[in-house]
Coordinates of N, CA and C in Angstrom, one line a residue:
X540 N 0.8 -1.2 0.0 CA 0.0 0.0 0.0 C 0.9 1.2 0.0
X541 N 0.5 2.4 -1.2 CA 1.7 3.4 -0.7 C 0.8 4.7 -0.1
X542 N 1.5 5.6 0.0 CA 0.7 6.7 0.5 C 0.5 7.6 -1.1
X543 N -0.9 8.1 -1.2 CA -0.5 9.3 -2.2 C 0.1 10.5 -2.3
X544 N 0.4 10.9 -1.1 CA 0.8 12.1 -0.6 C 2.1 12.1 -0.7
X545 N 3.0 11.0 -0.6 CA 4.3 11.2 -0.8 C 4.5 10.6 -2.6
X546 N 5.7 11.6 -2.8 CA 5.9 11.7 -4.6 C 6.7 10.1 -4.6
X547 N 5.9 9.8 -6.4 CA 6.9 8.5 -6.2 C 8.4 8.8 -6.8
X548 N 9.2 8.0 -6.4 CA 10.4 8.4 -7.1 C 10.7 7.9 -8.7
X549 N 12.2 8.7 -8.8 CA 11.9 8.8 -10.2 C 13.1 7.4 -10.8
X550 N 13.5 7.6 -11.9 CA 13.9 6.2 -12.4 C 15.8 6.4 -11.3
X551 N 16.6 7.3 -10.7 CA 17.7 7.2 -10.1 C 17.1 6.8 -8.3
X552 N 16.0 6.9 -8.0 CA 15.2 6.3 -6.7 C 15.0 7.5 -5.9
X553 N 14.9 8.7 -6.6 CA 15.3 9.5 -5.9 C 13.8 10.9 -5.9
X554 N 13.1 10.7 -4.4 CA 11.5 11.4 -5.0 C 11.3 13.0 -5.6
X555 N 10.6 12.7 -6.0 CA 10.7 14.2 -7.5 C 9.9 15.5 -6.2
X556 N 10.6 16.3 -6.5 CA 10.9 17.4 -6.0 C 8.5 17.7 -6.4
X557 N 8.0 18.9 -5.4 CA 7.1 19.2 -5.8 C 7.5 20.1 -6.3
X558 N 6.4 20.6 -7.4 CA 6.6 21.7 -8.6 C 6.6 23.3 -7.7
X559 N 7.5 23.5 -8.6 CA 7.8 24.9 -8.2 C 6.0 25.9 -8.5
X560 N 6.1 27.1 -7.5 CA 5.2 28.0 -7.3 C 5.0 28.8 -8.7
X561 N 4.2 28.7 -9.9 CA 4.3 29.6 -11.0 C 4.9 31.1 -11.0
X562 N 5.5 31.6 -11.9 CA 6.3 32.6 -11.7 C 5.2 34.1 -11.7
X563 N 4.5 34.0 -12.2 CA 3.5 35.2 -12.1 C 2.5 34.7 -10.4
X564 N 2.8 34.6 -9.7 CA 2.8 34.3 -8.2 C 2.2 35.2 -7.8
X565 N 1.1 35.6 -7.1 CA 0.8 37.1 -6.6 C 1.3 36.8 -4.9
X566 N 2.2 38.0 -5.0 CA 2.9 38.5 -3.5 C 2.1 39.0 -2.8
X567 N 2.5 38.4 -1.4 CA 1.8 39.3 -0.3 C 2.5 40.8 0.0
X568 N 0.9 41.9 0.1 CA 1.1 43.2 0.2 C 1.1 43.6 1.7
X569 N 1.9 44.6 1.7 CA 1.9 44.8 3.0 C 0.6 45.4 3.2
X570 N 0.3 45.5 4.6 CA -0.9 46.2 5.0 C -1.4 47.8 4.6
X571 N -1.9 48.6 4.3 CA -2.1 50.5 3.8 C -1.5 51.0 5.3
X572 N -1.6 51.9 5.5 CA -1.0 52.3 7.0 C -2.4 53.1 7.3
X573 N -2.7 53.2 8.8 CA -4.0 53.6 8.9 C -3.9 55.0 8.8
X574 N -5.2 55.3 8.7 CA -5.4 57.1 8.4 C -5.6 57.4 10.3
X575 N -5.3 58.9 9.8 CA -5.2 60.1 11.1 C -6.4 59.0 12.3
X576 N -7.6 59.3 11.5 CA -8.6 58.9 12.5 C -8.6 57.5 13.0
X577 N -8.1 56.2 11.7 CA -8.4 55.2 12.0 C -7.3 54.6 13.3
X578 N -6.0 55.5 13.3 CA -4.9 55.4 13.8 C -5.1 55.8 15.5
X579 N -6.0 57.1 15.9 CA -6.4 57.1 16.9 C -7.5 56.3 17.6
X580 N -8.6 55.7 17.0 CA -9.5 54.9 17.2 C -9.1 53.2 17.5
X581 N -8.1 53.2 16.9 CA -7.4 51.6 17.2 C -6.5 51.9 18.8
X582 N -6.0 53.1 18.7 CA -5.7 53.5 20.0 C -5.9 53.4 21.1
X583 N -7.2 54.2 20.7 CA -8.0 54.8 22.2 C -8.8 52.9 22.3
X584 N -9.4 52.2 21.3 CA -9.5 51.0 21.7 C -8.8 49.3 22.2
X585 N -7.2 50.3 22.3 CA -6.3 49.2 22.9 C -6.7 49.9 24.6
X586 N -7.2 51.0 24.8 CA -7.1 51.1 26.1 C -8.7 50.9 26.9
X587 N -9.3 50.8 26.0 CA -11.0 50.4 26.5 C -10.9 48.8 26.4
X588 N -10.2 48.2 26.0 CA -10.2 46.9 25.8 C -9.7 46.3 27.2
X589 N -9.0 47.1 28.1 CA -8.8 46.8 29.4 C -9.6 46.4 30.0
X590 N -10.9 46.8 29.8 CA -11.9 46.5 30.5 C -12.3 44.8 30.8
X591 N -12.2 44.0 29.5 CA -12.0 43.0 29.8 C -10.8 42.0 29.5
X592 N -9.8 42.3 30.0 CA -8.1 41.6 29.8 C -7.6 42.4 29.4
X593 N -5.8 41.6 28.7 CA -5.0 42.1 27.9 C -5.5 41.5 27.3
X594 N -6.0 40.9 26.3 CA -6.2 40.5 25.2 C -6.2 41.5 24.2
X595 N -7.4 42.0 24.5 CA -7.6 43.1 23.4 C -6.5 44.1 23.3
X596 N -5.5 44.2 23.9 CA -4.4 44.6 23.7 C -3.2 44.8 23.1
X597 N -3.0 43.1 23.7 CA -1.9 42.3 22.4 C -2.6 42.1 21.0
X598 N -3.7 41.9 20.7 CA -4.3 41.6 19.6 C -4.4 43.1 19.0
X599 N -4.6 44.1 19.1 CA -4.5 45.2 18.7 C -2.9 45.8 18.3
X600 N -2.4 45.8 19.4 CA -0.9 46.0 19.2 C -0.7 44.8 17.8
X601 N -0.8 43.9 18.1 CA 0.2 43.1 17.3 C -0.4 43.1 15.9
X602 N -1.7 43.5 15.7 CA -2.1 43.7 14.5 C -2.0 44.8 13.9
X603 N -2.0 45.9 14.7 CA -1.6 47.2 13.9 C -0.4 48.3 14.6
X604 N 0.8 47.1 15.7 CA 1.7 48.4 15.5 C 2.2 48.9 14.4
X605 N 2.6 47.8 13.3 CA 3.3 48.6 12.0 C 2.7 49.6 11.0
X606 N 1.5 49.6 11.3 CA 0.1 50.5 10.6 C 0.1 51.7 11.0
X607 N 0.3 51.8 12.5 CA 0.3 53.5 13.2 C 1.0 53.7 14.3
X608 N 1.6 55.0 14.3 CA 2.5 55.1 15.3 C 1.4 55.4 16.6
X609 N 0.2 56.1 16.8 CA -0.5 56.1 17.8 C -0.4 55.2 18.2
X610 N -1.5 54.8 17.6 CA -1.7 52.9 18.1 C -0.7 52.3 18.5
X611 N 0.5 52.4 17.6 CA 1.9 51.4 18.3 C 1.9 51.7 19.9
X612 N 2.0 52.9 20.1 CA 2.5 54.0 21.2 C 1.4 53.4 23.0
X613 N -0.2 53.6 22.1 CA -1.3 53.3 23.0 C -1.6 52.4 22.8
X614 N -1.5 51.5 22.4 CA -1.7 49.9 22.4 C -0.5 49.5 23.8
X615 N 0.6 49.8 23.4 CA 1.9 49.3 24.4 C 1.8 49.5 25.4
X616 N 1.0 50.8 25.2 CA 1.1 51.2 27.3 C -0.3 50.4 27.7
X617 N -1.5 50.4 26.9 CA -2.6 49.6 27.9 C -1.9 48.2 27.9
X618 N -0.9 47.6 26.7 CA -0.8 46.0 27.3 C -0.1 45.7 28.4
X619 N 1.0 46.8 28.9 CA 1.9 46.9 29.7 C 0.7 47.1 31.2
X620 N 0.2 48.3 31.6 CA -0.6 48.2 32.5 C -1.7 47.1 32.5
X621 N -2.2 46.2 31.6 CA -2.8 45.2 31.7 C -2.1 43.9 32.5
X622 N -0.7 43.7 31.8 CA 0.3 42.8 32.3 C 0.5 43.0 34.1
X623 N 0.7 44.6 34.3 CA 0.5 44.7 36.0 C -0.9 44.3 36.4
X624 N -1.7 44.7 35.6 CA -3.2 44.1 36.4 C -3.2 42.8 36.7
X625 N -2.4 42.3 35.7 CA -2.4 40.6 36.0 C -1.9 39.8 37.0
X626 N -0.6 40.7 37.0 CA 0.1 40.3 38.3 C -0.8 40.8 39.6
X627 N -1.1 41.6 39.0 CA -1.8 42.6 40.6 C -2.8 41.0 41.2
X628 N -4.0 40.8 40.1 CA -4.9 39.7 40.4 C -4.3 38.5 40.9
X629 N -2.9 37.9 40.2 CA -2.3 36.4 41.0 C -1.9 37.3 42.3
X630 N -1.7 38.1 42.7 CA -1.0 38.1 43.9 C -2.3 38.0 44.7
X631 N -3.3 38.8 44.5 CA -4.2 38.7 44.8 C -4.9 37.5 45.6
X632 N -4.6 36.6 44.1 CA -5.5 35.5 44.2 C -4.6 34.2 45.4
X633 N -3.7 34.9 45.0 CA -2.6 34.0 45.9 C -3.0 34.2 47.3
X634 N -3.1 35.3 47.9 CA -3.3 36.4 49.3 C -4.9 35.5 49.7
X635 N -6.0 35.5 48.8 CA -7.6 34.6 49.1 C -7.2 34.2 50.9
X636 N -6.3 33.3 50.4 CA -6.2 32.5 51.7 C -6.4 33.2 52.7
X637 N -5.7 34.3 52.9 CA -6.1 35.3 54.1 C -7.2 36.2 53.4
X638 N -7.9 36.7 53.9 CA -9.3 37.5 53.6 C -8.6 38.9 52.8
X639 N -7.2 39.1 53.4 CA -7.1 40.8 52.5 C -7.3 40.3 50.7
X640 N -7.1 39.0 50.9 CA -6.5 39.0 49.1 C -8.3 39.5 47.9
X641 N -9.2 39.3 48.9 CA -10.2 39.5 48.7 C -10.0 40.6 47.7
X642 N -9.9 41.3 49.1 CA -10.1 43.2 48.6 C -8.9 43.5 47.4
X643 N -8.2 43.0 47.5 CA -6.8 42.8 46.6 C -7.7 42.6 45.0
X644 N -8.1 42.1 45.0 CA -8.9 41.4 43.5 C -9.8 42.6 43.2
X645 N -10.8 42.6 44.2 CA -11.7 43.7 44.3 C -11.7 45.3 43.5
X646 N -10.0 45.4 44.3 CA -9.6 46.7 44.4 C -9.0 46.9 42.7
X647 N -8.1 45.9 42.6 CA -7.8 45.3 40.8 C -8.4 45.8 40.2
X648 N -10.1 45.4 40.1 CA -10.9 45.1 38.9 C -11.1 46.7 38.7
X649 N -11.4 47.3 39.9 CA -11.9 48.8 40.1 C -11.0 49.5 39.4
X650 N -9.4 49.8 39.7 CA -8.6 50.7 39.4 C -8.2 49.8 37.7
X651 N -8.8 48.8 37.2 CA -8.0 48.4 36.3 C -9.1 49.1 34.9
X652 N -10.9 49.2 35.9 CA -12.0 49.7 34.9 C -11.7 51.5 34.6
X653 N -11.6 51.8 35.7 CA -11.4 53.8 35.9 C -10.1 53.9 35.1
X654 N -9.3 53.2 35.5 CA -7.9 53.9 34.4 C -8.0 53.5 32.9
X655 N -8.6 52.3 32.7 CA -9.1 51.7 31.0 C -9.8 52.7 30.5
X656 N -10.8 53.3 31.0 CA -11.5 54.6 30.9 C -11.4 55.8 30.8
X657 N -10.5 56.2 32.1 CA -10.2 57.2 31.2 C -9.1 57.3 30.3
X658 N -8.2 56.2 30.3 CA -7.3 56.5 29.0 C -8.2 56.3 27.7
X659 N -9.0 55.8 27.8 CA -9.9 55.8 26.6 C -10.2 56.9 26.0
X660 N -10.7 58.0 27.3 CA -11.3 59.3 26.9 C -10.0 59.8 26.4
X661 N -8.7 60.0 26.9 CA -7.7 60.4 26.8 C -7.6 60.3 25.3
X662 N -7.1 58.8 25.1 CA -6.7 58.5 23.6 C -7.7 58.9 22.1
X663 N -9.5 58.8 22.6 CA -9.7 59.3 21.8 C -10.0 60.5 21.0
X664 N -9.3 61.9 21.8 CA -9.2 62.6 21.5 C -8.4 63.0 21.1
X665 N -6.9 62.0 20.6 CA -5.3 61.8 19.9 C -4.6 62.4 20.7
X666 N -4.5 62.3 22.2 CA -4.3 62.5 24.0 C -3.2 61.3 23.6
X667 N -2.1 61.5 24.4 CA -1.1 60.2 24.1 C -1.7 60.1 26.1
X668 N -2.1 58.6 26.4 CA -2.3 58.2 27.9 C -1.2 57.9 28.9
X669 N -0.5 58.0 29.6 CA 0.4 57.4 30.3 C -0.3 57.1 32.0
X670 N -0.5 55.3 31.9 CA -0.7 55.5 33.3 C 0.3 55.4 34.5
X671 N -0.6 55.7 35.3 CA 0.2 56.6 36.5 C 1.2 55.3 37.0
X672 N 0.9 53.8 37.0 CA 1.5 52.9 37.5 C 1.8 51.8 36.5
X673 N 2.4 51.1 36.0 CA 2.8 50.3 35.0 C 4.1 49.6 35.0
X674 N 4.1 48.3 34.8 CA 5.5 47.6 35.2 C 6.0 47.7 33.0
X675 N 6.6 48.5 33.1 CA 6.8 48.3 30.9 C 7.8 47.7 30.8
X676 N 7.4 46.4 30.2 CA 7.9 44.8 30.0 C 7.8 45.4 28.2
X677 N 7.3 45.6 27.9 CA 6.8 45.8 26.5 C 7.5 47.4 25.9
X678 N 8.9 47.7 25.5 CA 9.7 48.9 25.0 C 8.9 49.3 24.1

């Protein structure tokens, strides 16, 4: 039984190469670079995206730092302050055991909604945000 997936070989035993990619090949294009507005709006929504994770963060950053320097700039700082939120929650979550870790989580979710917010207001008005506490893992 052979497989069809592998090429059979040729009359020196030797399996035939797959065919090259035709020469009129259409290349991949780089991305357009975003415009004034679309550049702040991806911005101001790396920092509202706080609201639920870093996710929406890295996924923003990583999809359009090379598109806008805003966005590069405000995307970095909410993933960086997200990344402390995170830590802030394991320590947190770690602390449970003793009742403070409670308020620890509590206090998290609070400072992690009000500062996502207003850098939001901040950024959507082409406002560069810097929050006030941030561990920047992310240059």
């Amino acid at each position: 039984m052979t497989d069809s997936n592998i090429p059979a070989p040729d009359a020196d035993g030797q399996p035939t190469p797959p065919p090259a990619a035709p020469q009129g090949a259409p290349q991949p294009v780089a991305a357009a670079p975003l415009s004034q507005e679309q550049d702040v709006q991806w911005g101001s929504f790396a920092h509202l995206g706080g609201i639920v994770g870093f996710l929406p963060s890295l996924i923003i950053w990583l999809v359009f730092k090379d598109r806008g320097s805003f966005t590069n700039t405000e995307a970095k700082e909410a993933l960086n302050f997200q990344i402390t939120i995170v830590f802030a929650y394991i320590v947190g979550s770690i602390l449970t055991f003793i009742v403070i870790g409670v308020f620890i989580v509590w206090a998290t979710w609070i400072v992690s909604v009000v500062f996502s917010i207003i850098a939001f207001l901040k950024a959507k008005d082409g406002q560069h945000y810097r929050y006030p506490f941030a561990i920047r893992l992310i240059k």
